[in-house]
Each structure stands twice: as C-alpha cells, then as structure tokens.
Short mmCIF file of N, CA and C in Angstrom, two decimals:
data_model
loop_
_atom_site.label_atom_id
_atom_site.label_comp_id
_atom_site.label_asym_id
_atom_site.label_seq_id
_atom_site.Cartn_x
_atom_site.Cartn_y
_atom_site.Cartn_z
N UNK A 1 76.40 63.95 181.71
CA UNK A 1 76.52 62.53 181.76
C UNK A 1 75.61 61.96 182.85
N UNK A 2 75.62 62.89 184.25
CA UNK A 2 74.69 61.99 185.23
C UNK A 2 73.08 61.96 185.00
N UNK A 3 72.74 63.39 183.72
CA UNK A 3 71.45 63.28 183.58
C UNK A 3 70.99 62.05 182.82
N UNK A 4 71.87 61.87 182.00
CA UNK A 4 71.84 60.76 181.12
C UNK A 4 71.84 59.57 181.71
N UNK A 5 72.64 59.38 182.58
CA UNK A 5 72.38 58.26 183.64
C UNK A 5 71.01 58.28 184.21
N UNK A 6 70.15 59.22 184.86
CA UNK A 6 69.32 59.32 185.27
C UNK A 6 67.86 58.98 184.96
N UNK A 7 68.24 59.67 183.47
CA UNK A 7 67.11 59.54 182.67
C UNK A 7 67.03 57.65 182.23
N UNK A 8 68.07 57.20 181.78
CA UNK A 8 68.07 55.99 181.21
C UNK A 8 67.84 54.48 182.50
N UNK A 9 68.33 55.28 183.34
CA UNK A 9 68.10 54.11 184.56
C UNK A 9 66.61 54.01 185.26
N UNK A 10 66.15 55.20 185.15
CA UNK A 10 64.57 55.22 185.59
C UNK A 10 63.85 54.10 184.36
N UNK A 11 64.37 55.01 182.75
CA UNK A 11 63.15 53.65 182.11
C UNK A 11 63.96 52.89 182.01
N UNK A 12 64.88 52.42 182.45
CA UNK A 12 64.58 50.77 182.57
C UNK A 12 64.51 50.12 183.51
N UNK A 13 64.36 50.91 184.69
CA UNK A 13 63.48 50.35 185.47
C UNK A 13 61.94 50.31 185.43
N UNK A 14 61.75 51.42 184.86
CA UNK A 14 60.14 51.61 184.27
C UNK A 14 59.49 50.50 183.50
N UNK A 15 60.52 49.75 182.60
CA UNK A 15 60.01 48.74 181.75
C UNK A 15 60.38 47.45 182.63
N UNK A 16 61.33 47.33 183.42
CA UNK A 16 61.45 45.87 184.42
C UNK A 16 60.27 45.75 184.45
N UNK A 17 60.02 43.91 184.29
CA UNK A 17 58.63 43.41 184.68
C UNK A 17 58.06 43.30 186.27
N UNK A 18 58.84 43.70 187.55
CA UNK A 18 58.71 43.77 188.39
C UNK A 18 58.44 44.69 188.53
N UNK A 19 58.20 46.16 188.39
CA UNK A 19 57.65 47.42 188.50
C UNK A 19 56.22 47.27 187.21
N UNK A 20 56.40 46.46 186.10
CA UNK A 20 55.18 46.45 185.21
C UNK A 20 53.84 45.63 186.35
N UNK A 21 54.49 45.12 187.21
CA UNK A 21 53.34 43.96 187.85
C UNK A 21 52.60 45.02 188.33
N UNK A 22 53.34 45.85 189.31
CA UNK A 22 52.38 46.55 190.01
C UNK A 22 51.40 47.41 189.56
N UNK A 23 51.85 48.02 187.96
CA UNK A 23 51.05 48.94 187.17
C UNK A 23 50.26 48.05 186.27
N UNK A 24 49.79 47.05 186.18
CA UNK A 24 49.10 46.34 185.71
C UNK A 24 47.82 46.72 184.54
N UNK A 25 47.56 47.80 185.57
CA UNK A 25 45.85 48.00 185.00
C UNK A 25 46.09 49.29 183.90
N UNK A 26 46.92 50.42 183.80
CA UNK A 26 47.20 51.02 183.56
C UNK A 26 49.34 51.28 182.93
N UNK A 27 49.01 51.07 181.72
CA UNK A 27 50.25 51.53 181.36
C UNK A 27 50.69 53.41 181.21
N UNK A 28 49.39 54.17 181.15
CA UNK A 28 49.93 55.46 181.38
C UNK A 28 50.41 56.08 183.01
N UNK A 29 49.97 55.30 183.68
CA UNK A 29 49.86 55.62 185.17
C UNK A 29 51.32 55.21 185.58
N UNK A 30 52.08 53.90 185.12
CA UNK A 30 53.36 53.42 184.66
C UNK A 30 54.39 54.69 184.18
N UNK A 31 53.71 55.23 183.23
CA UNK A 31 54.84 56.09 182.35
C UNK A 31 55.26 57.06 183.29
N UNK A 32 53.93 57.42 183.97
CA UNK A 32 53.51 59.18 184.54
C UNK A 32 54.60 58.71 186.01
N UNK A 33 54.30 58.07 186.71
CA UNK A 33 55.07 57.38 188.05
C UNK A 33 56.83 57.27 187.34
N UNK A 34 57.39 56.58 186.25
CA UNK A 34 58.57 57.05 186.38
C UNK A 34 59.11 58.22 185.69
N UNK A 35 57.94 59.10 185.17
CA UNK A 35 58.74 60.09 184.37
C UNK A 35 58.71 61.12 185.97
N UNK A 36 57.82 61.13 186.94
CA UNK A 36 58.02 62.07 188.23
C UNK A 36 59.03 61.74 188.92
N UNK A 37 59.39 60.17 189.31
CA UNK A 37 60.39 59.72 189.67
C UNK A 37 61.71 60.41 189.13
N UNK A 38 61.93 60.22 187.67
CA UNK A 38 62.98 60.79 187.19
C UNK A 38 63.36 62.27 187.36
N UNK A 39 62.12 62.88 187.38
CA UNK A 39 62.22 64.42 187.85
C UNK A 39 62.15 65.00 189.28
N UNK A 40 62.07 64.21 190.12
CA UNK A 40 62.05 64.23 191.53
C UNK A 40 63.96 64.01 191.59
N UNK A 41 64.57 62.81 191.31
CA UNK A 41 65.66 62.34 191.27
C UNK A 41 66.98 63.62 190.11
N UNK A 42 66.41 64.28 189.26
CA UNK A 42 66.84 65.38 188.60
C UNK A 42 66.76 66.37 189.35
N UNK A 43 66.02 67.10 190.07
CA UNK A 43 66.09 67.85 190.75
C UNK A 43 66.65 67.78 191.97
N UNK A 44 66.91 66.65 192.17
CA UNK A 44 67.60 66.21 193.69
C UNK A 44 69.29 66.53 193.40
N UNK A 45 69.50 66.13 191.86
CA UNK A 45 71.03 66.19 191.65
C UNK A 45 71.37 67.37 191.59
N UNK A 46 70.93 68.52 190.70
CA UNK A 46 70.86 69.77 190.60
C UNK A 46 70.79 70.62 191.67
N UNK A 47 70.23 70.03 192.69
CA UNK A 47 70.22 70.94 194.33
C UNK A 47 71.77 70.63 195.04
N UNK A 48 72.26 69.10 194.88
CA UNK A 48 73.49 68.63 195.43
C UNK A 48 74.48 69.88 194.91
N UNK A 49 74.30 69.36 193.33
CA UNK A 49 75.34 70.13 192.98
C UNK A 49 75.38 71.96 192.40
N UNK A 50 74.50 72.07 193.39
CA UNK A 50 74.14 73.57 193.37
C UNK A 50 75.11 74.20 195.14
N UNK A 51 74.52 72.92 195.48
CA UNK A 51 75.10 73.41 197.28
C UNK A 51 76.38 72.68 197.44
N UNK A 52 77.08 71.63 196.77
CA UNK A 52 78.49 71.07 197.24
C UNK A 52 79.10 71.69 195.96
N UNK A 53 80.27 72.66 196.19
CA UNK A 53 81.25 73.34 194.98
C UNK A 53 81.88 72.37 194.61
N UNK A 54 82.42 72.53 192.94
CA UNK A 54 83.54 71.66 192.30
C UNK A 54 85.00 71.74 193.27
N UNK A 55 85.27 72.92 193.64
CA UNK A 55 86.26 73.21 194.31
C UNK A 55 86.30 73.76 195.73
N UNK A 56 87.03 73.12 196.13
CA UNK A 56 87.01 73.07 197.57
C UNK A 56 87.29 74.56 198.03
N UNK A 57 86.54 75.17 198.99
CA UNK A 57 86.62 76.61 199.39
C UNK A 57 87.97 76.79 199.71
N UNK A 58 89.27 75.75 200.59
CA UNK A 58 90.28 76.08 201.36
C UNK A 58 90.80 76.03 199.74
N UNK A 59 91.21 75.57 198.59
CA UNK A 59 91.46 75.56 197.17
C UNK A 59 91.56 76.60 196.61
N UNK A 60 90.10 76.86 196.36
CA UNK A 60 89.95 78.36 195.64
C UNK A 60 90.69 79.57 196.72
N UNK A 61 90.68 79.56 198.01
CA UNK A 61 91.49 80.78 198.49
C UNK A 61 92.91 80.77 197.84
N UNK A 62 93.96 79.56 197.80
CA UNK A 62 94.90 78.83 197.49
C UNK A 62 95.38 79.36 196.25
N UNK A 63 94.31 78.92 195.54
CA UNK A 63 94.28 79.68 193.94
C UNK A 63 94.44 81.04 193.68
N UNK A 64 93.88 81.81 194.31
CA UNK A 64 93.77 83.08 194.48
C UNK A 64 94.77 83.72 195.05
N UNK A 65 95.14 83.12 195.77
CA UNK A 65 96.62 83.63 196.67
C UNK A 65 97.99 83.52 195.66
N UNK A 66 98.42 82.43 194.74
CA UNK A 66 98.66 81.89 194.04
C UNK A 66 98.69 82.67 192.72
N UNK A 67 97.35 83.31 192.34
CA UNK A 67 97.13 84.10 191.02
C UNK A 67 97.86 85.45 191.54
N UNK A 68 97.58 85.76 192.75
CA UNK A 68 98.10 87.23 193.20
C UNK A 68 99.48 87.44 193.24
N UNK A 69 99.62 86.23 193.57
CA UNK A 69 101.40 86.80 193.84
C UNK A 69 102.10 86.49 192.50
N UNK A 70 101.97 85.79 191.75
CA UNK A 70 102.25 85.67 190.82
C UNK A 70 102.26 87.17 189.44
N UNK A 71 100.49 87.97 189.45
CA UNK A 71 100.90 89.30 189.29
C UNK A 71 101.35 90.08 189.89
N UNK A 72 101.56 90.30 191.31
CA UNK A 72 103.16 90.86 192.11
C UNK A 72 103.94 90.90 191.15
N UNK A 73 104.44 89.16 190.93
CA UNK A 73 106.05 89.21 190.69
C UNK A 73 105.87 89.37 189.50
N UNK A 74 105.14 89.79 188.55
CA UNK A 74 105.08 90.17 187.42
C UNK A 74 105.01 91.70 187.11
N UNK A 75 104.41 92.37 188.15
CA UNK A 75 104.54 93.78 188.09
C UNK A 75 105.88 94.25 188.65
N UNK A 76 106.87 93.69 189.62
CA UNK A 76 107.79 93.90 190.17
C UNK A 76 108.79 93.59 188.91
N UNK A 77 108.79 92.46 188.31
CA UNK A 77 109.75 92.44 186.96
C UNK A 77 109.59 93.69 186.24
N UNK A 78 108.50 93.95 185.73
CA UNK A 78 108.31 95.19 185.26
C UNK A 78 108.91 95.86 185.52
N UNK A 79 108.60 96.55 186.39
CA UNK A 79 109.26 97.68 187.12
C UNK A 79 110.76 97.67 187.17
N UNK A 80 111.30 96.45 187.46
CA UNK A 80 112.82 96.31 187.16
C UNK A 80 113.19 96.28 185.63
N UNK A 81 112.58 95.95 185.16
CA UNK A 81 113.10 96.17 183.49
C UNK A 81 112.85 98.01 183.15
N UNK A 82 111.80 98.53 183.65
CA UNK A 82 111.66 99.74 183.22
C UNK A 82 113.32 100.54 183.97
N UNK A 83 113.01 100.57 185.20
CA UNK A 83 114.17 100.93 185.76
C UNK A 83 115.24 100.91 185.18
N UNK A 84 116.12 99.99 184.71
CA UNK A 84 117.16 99.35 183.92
C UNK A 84 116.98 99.82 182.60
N UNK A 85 116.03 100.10 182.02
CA UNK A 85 115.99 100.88 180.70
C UNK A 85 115.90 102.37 180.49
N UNK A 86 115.42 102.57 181.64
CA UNK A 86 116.24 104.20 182.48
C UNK A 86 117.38 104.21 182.57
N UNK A 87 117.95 103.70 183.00
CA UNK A 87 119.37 103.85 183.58
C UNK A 87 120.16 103.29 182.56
N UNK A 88 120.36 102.83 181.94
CA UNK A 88 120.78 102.19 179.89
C UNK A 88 120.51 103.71 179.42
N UNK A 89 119.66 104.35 179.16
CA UNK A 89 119.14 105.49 178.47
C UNK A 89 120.43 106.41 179.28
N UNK A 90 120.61 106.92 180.33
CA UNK A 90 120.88 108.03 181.03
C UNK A 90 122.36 107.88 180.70
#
C-alpha cells in the first residue's frame, strides 16, 4: 500500500503545473527527475522498514516465553495422562 502511495504521489506531483514550470524546456528531463525521486523515496522506505521491526524486540521475547511455557504445560499434561493410563492398566 505505501508503495502505491509513493508511486502515485510523486506523479502527481510530477504533473502539478508548479513543478511543470520549472521543466519547461524539456518534458523527458520532467519524467526522468520524478521517476529518481520516486526511487530515491522507495528505497528510503525499504531501508526504514528493513531496520525498524514490526514487533517490538521486548514483544517477541514475551512471545516466546509465552510459546514455551505453554509447550511445558502441554508436555507435563502429557505425561500426566500417560501416567494415569499406567496406573488404570496395572
């Protein structure tokens, strides 16, 4: 979605007649200036969200702590049902 934002907000700023004034003499020189713009500004987002995580580091430990104990108490049920089906048997 933000590329899409990105891409669409450059040309139309590309086509505003206040950015056409200055490119006057040249409409390819126009195109070439916001298609680098747009890729200068793409690559800028892609670095953000390369270096700031979706999830917060103190989170993901959280999560993880969370997933673990949870198979604990899932292996510990186990183990009590096996037990108990020993001892039913005997």
């Amino acid at each position: 979605m933000s590329v899409i934002a990105v891409v669409t907000n450059c040309s139309l700023i590309g086509m505003s007649p206040q950015v056409k004034a200055y490119f006057s003499e040249s409409e390819t020189q126009l195109i070439l200036w916001t298609v680098a713009i747009e890729h200068v500004l793409l690559a800028f987002k892609f670095i953000l969200s390369f270096i700031i995580p979706d999830v917060p580091k103190h989170i993901q430990i959280k999560l993880s702590r969370l997933e673990f104990e949870s198979l604990e108490a899932l292996k510990k049920k186990k183990m009590l049902e096996a037990s108990e089906l020993t001892k039913g048997i005997q």
